Coordinates of C-alpha atoms in Angstrom, one line a residue:
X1 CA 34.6 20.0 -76.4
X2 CA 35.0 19.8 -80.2
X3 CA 37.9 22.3 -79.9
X4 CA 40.0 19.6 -77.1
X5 CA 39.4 16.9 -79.6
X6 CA 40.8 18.9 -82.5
X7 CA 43.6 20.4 -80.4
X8 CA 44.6 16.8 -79.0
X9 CA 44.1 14.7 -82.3
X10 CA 47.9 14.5 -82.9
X11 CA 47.8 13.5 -79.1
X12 CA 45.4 10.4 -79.2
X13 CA 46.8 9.4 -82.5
X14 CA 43.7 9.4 -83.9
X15 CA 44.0 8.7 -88.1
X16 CA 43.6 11.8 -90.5
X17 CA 40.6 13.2 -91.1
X18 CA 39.2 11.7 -87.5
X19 CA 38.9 15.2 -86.0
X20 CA 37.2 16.7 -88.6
X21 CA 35.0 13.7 -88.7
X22 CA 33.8 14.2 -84.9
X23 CA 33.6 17.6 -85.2
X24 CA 30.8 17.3 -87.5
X25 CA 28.8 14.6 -86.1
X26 CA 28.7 16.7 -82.7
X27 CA 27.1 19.8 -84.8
X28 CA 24.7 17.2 -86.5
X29 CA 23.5 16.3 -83.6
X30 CA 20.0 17.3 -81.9
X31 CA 20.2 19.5 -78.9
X32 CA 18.8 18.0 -75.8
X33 CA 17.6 20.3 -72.5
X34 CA 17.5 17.9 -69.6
X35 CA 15.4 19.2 -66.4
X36 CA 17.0 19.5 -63.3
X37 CA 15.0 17.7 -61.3
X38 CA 17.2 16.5 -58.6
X39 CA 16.0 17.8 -54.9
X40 CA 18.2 20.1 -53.1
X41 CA 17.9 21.1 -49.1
X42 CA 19.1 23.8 -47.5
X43 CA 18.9 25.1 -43.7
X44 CA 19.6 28.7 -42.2
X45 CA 19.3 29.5 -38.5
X46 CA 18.3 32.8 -37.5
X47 CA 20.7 33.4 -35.0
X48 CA 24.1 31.7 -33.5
X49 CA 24.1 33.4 -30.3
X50 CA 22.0 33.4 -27.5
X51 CA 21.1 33.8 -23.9
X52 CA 20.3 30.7 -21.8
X53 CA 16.4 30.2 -22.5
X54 CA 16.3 32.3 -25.5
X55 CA 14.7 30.3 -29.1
X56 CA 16.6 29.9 -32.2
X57 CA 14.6 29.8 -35.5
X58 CA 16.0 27.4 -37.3
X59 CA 14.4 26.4 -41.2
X60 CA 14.7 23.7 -43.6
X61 CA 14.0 24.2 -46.8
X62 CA 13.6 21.3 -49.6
X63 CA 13.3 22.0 -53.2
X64 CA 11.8 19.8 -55.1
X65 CA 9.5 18.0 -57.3
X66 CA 5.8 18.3 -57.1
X67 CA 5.4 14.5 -56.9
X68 CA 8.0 14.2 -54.7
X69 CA 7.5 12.4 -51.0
X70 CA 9.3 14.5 -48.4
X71 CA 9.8 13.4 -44.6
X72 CA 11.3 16.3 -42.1
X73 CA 12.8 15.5 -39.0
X74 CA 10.4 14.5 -36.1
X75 CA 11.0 14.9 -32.1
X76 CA 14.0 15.8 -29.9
X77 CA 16.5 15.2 -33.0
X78 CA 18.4 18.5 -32.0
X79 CA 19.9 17.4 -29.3
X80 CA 22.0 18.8 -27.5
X81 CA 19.7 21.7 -28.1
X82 CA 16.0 21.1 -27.2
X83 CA 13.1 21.3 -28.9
X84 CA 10.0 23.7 -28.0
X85 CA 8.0 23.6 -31.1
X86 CA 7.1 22.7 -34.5
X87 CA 5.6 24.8 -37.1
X88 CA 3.8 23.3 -40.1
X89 CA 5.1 22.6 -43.4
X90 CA 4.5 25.6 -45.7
X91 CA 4.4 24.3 -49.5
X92 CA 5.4 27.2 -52.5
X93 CA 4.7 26.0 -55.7
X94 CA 6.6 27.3 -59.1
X95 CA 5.6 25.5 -62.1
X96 CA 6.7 21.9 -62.0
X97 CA 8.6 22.6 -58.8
X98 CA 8.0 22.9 -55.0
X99 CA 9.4 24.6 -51.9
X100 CA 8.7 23.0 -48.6
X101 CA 9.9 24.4 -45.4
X102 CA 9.5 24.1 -42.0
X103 CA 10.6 25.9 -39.1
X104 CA 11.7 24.6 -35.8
X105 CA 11.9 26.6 -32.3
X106 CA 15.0 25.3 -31.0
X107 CA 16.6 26.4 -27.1
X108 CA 19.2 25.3 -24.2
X109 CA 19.2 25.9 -20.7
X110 CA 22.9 25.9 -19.8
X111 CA 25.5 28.3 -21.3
X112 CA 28.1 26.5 -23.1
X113 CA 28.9 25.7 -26.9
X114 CA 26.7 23.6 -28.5
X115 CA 26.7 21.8 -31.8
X116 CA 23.9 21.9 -33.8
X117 CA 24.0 18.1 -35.7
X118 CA 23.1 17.6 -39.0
X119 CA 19.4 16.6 -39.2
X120 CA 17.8 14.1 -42.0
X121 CA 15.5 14.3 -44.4
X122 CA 13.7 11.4 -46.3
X123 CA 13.0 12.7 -50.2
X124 CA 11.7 9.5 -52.5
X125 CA 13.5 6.7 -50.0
X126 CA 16.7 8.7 -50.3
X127 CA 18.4 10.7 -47.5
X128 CA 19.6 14.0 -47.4
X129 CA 21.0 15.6 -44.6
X130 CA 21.7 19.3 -43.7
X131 CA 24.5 20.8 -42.5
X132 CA 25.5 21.1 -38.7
X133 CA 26.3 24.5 -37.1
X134 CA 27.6 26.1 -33.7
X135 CA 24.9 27.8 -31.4
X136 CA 26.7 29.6 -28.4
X137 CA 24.7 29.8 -25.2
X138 CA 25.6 33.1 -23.2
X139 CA 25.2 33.1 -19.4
X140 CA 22.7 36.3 -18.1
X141 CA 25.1 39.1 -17.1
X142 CA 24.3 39.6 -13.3
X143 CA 25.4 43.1 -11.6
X144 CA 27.1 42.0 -8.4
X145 CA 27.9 45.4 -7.4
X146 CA 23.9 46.1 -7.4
X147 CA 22.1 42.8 -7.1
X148 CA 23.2 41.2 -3.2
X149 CA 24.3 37.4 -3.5
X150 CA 23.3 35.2 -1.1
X151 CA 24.5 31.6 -0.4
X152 CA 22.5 28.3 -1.0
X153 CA 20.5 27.5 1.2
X154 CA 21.1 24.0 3.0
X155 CA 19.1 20.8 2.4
X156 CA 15.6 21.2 4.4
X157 CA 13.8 18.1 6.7
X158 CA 10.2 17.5 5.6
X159 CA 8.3 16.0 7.7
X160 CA 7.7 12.2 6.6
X161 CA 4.6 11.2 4.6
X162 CA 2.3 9.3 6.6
X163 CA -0.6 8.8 3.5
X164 CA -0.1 4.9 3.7
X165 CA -0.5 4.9 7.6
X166 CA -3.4 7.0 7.3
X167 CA -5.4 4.6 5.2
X168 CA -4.2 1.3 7.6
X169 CA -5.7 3.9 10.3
X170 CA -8.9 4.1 8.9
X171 CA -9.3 0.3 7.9
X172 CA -8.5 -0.3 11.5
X173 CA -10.6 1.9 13.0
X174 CA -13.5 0.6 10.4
X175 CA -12.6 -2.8 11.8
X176 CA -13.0 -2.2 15.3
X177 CA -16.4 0.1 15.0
X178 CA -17.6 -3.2 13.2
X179 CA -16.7 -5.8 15.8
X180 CA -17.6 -2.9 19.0
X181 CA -20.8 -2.9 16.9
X182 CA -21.5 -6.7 16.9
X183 CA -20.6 -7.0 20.0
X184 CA -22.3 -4.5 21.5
X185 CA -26.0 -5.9 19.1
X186 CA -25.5 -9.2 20.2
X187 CA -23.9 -9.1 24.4
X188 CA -24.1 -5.4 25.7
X189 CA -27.2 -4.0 24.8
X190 CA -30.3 -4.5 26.7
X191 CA -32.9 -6.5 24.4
X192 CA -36.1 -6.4 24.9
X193 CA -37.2 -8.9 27.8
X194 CA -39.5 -12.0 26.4
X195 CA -42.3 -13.1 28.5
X196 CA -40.9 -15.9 29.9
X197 CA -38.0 -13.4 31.5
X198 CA -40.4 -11.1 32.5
X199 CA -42.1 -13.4 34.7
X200 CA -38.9 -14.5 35.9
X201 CA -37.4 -11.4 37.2
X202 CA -41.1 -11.3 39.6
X203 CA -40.7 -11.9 43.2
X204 CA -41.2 -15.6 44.0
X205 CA -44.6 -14.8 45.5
X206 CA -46.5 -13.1 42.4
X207 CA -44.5 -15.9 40.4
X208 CA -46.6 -18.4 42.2
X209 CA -49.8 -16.1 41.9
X210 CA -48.9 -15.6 38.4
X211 CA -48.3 -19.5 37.7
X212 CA -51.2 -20.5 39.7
X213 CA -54.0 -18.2 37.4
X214 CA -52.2 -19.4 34.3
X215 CA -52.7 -23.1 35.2
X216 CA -56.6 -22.1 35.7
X217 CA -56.7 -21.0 32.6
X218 CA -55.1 -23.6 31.0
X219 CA -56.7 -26.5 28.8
X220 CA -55.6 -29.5 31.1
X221 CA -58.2 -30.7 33.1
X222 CA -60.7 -30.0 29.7
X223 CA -58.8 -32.3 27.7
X224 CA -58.4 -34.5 30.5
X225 CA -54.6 -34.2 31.2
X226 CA -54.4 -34.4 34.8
X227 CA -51.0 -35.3 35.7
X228 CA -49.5 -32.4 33.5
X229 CA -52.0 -30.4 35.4
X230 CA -50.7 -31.8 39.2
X231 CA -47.4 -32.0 37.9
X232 CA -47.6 -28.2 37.2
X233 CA -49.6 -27.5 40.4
X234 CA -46.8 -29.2 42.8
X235 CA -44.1 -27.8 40.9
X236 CA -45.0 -24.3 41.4
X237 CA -45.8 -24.3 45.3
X238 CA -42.6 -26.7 45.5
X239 CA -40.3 -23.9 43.7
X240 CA -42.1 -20.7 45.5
X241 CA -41.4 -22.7 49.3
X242 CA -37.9 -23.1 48.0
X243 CA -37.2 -19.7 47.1
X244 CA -39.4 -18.1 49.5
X245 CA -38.7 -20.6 52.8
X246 CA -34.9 -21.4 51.7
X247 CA -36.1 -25.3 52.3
X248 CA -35.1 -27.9 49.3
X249 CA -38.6 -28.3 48.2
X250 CA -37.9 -29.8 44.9
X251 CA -36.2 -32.6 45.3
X252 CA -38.0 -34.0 48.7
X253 CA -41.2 -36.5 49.0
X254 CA -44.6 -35.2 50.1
X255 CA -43.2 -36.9 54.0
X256 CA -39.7 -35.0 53.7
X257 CA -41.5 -31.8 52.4
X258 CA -44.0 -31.6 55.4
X259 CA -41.9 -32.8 57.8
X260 CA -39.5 -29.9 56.9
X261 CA -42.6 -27.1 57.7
X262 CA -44.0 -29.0 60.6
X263 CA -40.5 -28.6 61.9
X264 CA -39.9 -24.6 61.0
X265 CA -43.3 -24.6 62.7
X266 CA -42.1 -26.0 66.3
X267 CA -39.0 -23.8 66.0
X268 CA -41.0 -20.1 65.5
X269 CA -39.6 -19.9 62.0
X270 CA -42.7 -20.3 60.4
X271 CA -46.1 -19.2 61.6
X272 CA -48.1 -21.5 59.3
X273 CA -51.4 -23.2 61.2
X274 CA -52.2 -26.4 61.5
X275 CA -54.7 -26.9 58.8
X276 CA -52.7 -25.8 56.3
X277 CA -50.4 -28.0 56.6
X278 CA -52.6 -31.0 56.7
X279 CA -54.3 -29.2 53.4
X280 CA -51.1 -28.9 52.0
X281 CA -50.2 -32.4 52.7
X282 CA -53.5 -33.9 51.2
X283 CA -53.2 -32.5 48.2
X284 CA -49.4 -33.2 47.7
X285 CA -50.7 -36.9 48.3
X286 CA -53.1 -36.9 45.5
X287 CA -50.8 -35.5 43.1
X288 CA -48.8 -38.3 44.0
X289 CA -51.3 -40.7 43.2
X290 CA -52.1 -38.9 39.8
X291 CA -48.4 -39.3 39.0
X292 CA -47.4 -42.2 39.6
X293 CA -50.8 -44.4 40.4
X294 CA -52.6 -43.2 37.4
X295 CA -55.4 -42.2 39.7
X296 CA -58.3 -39.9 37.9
X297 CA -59.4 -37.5 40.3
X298 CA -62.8 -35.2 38.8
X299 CA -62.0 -32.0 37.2
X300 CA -64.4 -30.2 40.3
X301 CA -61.6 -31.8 42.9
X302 CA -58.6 -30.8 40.6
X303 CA -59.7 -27.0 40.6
X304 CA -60.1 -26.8 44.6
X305 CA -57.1 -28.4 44.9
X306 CA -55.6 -25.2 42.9
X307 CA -57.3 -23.0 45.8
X308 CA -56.1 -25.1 48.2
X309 CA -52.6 -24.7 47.0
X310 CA -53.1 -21.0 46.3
X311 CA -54.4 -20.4 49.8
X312 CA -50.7 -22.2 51.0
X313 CA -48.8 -19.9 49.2
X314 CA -50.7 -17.1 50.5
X315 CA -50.3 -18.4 54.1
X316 CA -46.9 -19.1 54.0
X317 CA -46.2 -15.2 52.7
X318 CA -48.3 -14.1 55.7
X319 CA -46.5 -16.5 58.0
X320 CA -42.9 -15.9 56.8
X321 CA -41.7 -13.7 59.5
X322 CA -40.0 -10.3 59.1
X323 CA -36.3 -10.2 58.2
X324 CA -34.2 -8.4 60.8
X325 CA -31.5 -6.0 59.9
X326 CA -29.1 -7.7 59.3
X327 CA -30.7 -10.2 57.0
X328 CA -31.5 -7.2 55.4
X329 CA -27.8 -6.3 55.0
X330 CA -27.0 -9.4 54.3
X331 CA -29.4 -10.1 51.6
X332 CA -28.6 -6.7 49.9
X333 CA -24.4 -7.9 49.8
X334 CA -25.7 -11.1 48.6
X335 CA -27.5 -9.3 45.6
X336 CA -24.6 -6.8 45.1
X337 CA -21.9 -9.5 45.0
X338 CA -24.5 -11.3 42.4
X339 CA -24.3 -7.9 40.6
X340 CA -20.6 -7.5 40.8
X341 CA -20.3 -11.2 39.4
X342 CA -22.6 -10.7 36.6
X343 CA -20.5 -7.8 35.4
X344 CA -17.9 -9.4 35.9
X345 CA -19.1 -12.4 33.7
X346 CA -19.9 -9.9 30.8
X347 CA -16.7 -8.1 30.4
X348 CA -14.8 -11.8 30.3
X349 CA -17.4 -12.5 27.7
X350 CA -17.0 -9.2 25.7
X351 CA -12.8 -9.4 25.9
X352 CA -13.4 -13.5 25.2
X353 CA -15.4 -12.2 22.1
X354 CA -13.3 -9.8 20.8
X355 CA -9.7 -12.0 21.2
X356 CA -12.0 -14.4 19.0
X357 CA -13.0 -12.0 16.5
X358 CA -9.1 -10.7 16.2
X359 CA -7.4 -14.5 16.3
X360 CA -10.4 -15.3 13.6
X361 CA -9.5 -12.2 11.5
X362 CA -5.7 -12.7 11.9
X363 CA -6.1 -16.3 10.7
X364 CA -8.0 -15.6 7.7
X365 CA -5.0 -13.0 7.0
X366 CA -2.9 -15.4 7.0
X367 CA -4.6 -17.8 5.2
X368 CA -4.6 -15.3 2.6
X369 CA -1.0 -13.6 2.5
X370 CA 1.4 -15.2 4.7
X371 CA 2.1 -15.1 8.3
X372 CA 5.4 -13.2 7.1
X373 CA 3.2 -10.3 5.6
X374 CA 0.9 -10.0 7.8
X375 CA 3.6 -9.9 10.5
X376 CA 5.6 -6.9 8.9
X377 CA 2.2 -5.2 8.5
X378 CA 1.7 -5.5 12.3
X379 CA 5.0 -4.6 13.3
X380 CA 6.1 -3.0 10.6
X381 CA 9.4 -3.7 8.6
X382 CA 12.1 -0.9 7.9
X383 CA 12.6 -2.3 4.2
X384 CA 8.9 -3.2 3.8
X385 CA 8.6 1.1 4.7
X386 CA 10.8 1.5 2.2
X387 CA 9.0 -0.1 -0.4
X388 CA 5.9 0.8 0.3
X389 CA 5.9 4.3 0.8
X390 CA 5.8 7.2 -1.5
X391 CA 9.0 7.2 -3.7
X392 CA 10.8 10.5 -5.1
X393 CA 11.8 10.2 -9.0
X394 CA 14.9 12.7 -8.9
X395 CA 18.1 13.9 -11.0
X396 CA 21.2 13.8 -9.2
X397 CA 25.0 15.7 -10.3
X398 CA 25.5 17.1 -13.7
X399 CA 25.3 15.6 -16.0
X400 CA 22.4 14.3 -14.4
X401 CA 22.1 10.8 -13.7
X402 CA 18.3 10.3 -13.0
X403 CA 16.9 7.5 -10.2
X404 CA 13.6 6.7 -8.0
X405 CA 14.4 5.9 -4.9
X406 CA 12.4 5.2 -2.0
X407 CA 14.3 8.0 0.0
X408 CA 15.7 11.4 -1.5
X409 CA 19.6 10.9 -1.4
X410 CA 21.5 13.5 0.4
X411 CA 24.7 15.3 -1.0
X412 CA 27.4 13.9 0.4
X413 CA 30.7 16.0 0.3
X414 CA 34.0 13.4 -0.2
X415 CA 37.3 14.5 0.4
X416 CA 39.3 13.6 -2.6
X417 CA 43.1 12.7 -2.1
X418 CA 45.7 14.9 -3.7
X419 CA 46.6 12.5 -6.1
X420 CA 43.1 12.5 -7.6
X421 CA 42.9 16.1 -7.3
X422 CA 45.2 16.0 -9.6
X423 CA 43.0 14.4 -12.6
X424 CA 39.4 15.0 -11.2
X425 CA 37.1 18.1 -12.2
X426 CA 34.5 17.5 -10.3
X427 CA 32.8 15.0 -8.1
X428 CA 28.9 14.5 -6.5
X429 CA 27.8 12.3 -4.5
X430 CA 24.6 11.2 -3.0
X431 CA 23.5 8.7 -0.3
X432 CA 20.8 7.2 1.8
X433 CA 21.7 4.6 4.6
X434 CA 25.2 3.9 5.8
X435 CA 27.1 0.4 4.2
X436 CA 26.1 -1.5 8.0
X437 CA 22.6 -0.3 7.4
X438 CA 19.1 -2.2 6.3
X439 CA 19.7 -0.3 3.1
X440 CA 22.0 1.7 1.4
X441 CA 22.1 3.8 -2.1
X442 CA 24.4 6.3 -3.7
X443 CA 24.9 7.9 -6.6
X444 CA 27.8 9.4 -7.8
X445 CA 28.5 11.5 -11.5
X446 CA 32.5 12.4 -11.6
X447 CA 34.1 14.2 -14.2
X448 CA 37.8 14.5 -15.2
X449 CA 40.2 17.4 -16.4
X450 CA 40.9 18.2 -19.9
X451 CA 43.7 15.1 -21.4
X452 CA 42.7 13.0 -18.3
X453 CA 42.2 9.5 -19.7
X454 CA 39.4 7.4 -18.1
X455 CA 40.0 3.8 -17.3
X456 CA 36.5 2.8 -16.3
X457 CA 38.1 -0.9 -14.7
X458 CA 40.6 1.5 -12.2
X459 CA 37.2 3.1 -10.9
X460 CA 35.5 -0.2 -10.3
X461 CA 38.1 -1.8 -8.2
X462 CA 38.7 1.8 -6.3
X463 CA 34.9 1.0 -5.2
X464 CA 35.1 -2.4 -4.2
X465 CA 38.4 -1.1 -2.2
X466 CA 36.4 1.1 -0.3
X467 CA 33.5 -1.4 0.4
X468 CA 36.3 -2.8 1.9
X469 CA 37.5 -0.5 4.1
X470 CA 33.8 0.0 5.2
X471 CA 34.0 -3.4 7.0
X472 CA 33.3 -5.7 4.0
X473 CA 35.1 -8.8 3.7
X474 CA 35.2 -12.3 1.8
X475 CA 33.6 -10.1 -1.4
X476 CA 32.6 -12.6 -4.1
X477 CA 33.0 -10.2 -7.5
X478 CA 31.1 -10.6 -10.8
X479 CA 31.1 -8.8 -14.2
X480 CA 28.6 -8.7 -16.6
X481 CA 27.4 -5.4 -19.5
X482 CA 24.3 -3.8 -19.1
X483 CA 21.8 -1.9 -20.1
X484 CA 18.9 0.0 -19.2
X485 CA 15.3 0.3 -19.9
X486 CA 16.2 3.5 -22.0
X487 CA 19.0 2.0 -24.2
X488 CA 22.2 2.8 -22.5
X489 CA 24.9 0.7 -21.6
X490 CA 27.1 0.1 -18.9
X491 CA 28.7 -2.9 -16.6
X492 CA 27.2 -4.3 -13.8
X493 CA 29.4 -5.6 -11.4
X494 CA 27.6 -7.8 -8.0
X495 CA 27.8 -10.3 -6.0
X496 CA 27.5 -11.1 -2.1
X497 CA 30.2 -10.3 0.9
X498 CA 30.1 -10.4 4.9
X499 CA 29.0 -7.4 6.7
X500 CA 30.8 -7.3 10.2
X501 CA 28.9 -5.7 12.6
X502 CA 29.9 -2.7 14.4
X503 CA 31.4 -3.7 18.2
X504 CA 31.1 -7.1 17.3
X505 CA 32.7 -10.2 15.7
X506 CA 29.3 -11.3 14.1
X507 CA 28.9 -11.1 10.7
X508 CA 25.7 -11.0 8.1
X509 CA 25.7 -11.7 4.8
X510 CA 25.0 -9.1 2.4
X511 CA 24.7 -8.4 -1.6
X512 CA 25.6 -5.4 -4.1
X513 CA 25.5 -4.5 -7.4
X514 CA 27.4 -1.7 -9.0
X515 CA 26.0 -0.2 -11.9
X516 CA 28.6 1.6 -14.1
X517 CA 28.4 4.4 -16.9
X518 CA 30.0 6.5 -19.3
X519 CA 27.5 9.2 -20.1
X520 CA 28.4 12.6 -22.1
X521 CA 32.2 12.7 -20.9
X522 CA 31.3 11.7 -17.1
X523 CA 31.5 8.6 -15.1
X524 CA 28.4 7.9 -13.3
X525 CA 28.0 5.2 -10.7
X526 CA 25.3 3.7 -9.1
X527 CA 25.6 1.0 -5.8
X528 CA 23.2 -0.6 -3.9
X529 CA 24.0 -2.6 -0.8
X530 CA 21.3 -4.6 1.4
X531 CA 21.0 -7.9 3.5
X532 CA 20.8 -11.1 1.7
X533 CA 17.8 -12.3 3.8
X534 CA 16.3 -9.4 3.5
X535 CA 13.0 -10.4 1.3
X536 CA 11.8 -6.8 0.2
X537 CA 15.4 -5.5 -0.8
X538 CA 15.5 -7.0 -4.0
X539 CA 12.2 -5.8 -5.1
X540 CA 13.5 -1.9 -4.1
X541 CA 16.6 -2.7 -5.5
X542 CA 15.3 -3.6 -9.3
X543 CA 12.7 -0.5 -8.9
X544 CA 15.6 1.5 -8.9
X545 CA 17.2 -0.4 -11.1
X546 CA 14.7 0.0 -14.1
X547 CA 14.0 3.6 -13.0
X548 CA 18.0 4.6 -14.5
X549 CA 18.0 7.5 -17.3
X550 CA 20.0 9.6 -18.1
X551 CA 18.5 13.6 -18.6
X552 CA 19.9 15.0 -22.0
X553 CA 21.7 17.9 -21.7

């Protein structure tokens, strides 16, 4: 440096004696050594070729010093090239300075060139970045002449998934064991017979008996209680002649009553004497004056007035005569037909039971969720299927445009016209449900030849074209950007349009929305297409909405 400014001092026009003067201040000087102590990265990669699958080992190395904060790159940062692993940072020390490195097991699963990008590296605040490099991805070599090819095999049915039917199944079938259950507790089974039905289900002549010793045993005539005690006493002879005779005992006087047996009498019905009749009819009087006369007969006369009446009863059975035949018959029709009606009466009862139970437990459901729910529960709902059932998260077309949808879509092959031939590479589409359907969703992921420009607006009105031809008319169309859960953009294009029927001049009125992208050289599309009534389509459609990615390749 001293020697330029010597050599230039005519040059700069500096005054005589300048040079010199320079010159010796620069000797004078002190001599300072200033320590480099900037930070310096550097990257190698063990290898630039590889086979699909294989691992690159590829190291960052950072220089720097010792009190230096250093940050390396974290998480799929190597894209297109993927991640598998991580080593840890290994730290060389060398006086005042460091070495950090760290290795990273880096791989790809598609032959191709690839670009390694430049990764950064935080040091102090500051970032540094390393350089980018080419990785080329070689396809396995596969021996044809050896190894036989076969084609691919087509799509394969699977039978449908029938988990959520299943479970309504068992809660039905829960249901139903719990009303039979009730049902069967409460009207079906036989319970154990009281007392009171016991004696009731006795022939009309041990009723009597049976009635007759209870009333002897009773506390009536000891507490004085004598027309409860008559009361009881006519009542039970009045019920067994009723029963037993087929007269209307009950509701006839004392004179009606007797005159009715003095007449079976004369007409050979009835082989009852004399005397009992007119024992019969003596104490039938008496109870009449306890009843209504207040009359207070002594306890000795109340008890043989029981025998009296028991020895009636007992005389009548004897007298009753023999039925014939055809009584016989008769009276066993009579009790079959009371049989027949009786079951008859409990099955009304049971199916009256259970309608009740199912209106009571259908109105509490729809107290609780809606007539229109429970109604597509019942009957079911093709959309409310849709929804409901077990959906298939899926990537579709290369580069992969990735969706959950209700329904896997099917590949759908599309005759292209020459023209697009012309500037389309390649082109995948896949479906579920036709445009005239309950439902309908396709996804599509075209690419274009080398020097093809892409107008994305072209593409958009070529699909609303072919809604068109489809049957759509009267489409309403609105624009709007995008973007999805993950971060990437797009434009949305929707709005409503009339569905003509097939075979017929009705119409229905539908809705769509047309999801848009631009995604690593390809165009990928998304529609959706489903009745504007139809209250479970907009839930499936923002499901799959929100469910858009797009796979990094």
């Amino acid at each position: 440096m001293i020697r330029d400014l010597l050599h230039n001092k005519k040059r700069l026009s500096l005054p005589k004696g300048t040079g010199i003067l320079f010159a010796m201040m620069f000797l004078m000087a002190p001599v300072q050594i200033v320590a480099q102590d900037t930070p310096r990265v550097t990257s190698k990669i063990d290898s630039t070729h590889i086979r699909i699958g294989e691992q690159v080992q590829f190291e960052i190395s950072v220089e720097a010093d010792t009190t230096t904060l250093v940050v390396f790159p974290e998480g799929q940062t190597f894209a297109p090239l993927e991640m598998v692993r991580a080593s840890d940072i290994d730290t060389f020390r060398n006086k005042d300075r460091m070495n950090l490195i760290r290795t990273y097991a880096l791989t790809q699963f598609d032959s191709g060139h690839y670009t390694l990008p430049r990764q950064k590296i935080i040091v102090n605040n500051k970032e540094l970045y390393t350089d980018s490099l080419q990785v080329l991805v070689n396809d396995i070599a596969v021996d044809t002449t050896t190894q036989k090819m076969y084609d691919i095999k087509p799509l394969a049915e699977v039978s449908r998934n029938y988990s959520d039917w299943v479970r309504y199944l068992i809660w039905g079938i829960v249901f139903l064991a719990v009303a039979g259950a009730l049902i069967y507790w409460f009207f079906l089974r036989k319970k154990p017979l009281t007392q009171e039905e016991k004696e009731a289900l006795l022939p009309p002549f041990d009723r009597a008996l049976l009635g007759l010793k209870q009333l002897e045993e009773s506390r009536y005539l000891i507490q004085s209680q004598y027309k409860e005690y008559y009361s009881e006493l006519t009542n039970i002879v009045r019920a067994y002649l009723e029963e037993e005779v087929h007269i209307s005992a009950m509701e006839s006087t004392t004179e009606e009553l007797v005159a009715k047996l003095e007449m079976m009498q004369q007409a050979g019905k009835l082989n009852l004497e004399k005397d009992t009749i007119t024992n019969f009819k003596s104490v039938l009087q008496k109870a009449d004056l306890v009843k209504f006369a207040r009359s207070r007969p002594d306890t000795h006369g109340a008890e043989e007035d029981r025998k009296v009446i028991e020895n009636v009863v007992v005389r009548t059975k004897e007298a009753i005569p023999e039925p014939t035949e055809e009584e016989l018959l008769q009276r066993e029709e009579y009790i079959a037909e009371m049989a027949r009606k009786k079951r008859k009466k409990k099955r009304i009862t049971t199916i009256i039971i259970a309608a009740a139970v199912l209106v009571v437990a259908l109105g509490g459901a729809v107290t609780y969720y809606g007539f229109t729910k429970v109604k597509d529960t019942v009957f079911g709902h093709p959309t409310r299927e849709l929804l409901h059932g077990e959906w298939v998260n899926s990537e579709y077309g290369y580069p992969a445009i990735v969706l959950e949808t209700p329904q896997v879509l099917k590949r759908t092959a599309i005759e292209l016209p020459e023209s697009l031939k012309q500037v389309i590479s390649t082109n995948q589409t896949f479906t579920y449900g036709g445009l005239l359907g309950d439902f309908h969703i396709s996804a599509s992921v075209t690419t274009f030849r080398e020097g093809v420009e892409f107008n994305m607006e072209d593409a958009i009105q070529g699909s609303v074209k072919t809604m068109e031809q489809q049957g759509a008319k009267n489409i309403i169309v609105k624009q709007d950007e995008f973007t999805t859960p993950s971060g990437k953009k797009g434009i949305k294009v929707h709005g409503s349009m009339d569905i003509t029927l097939p075979g017929t001049e009705k119409s229905e009125k539908g809705e769509y929305i047309i999801l848009n992208f631009n995604e690593k050289g390809a165009f990928q599309q998304v529609i959706i297409i489903h009745r504007q009534d139809d209250r479970y389509a907009k839930d499936i459609e923002n499901r799959i909405v929100n469910s858009i990615d797009f796979k990094n390749q």
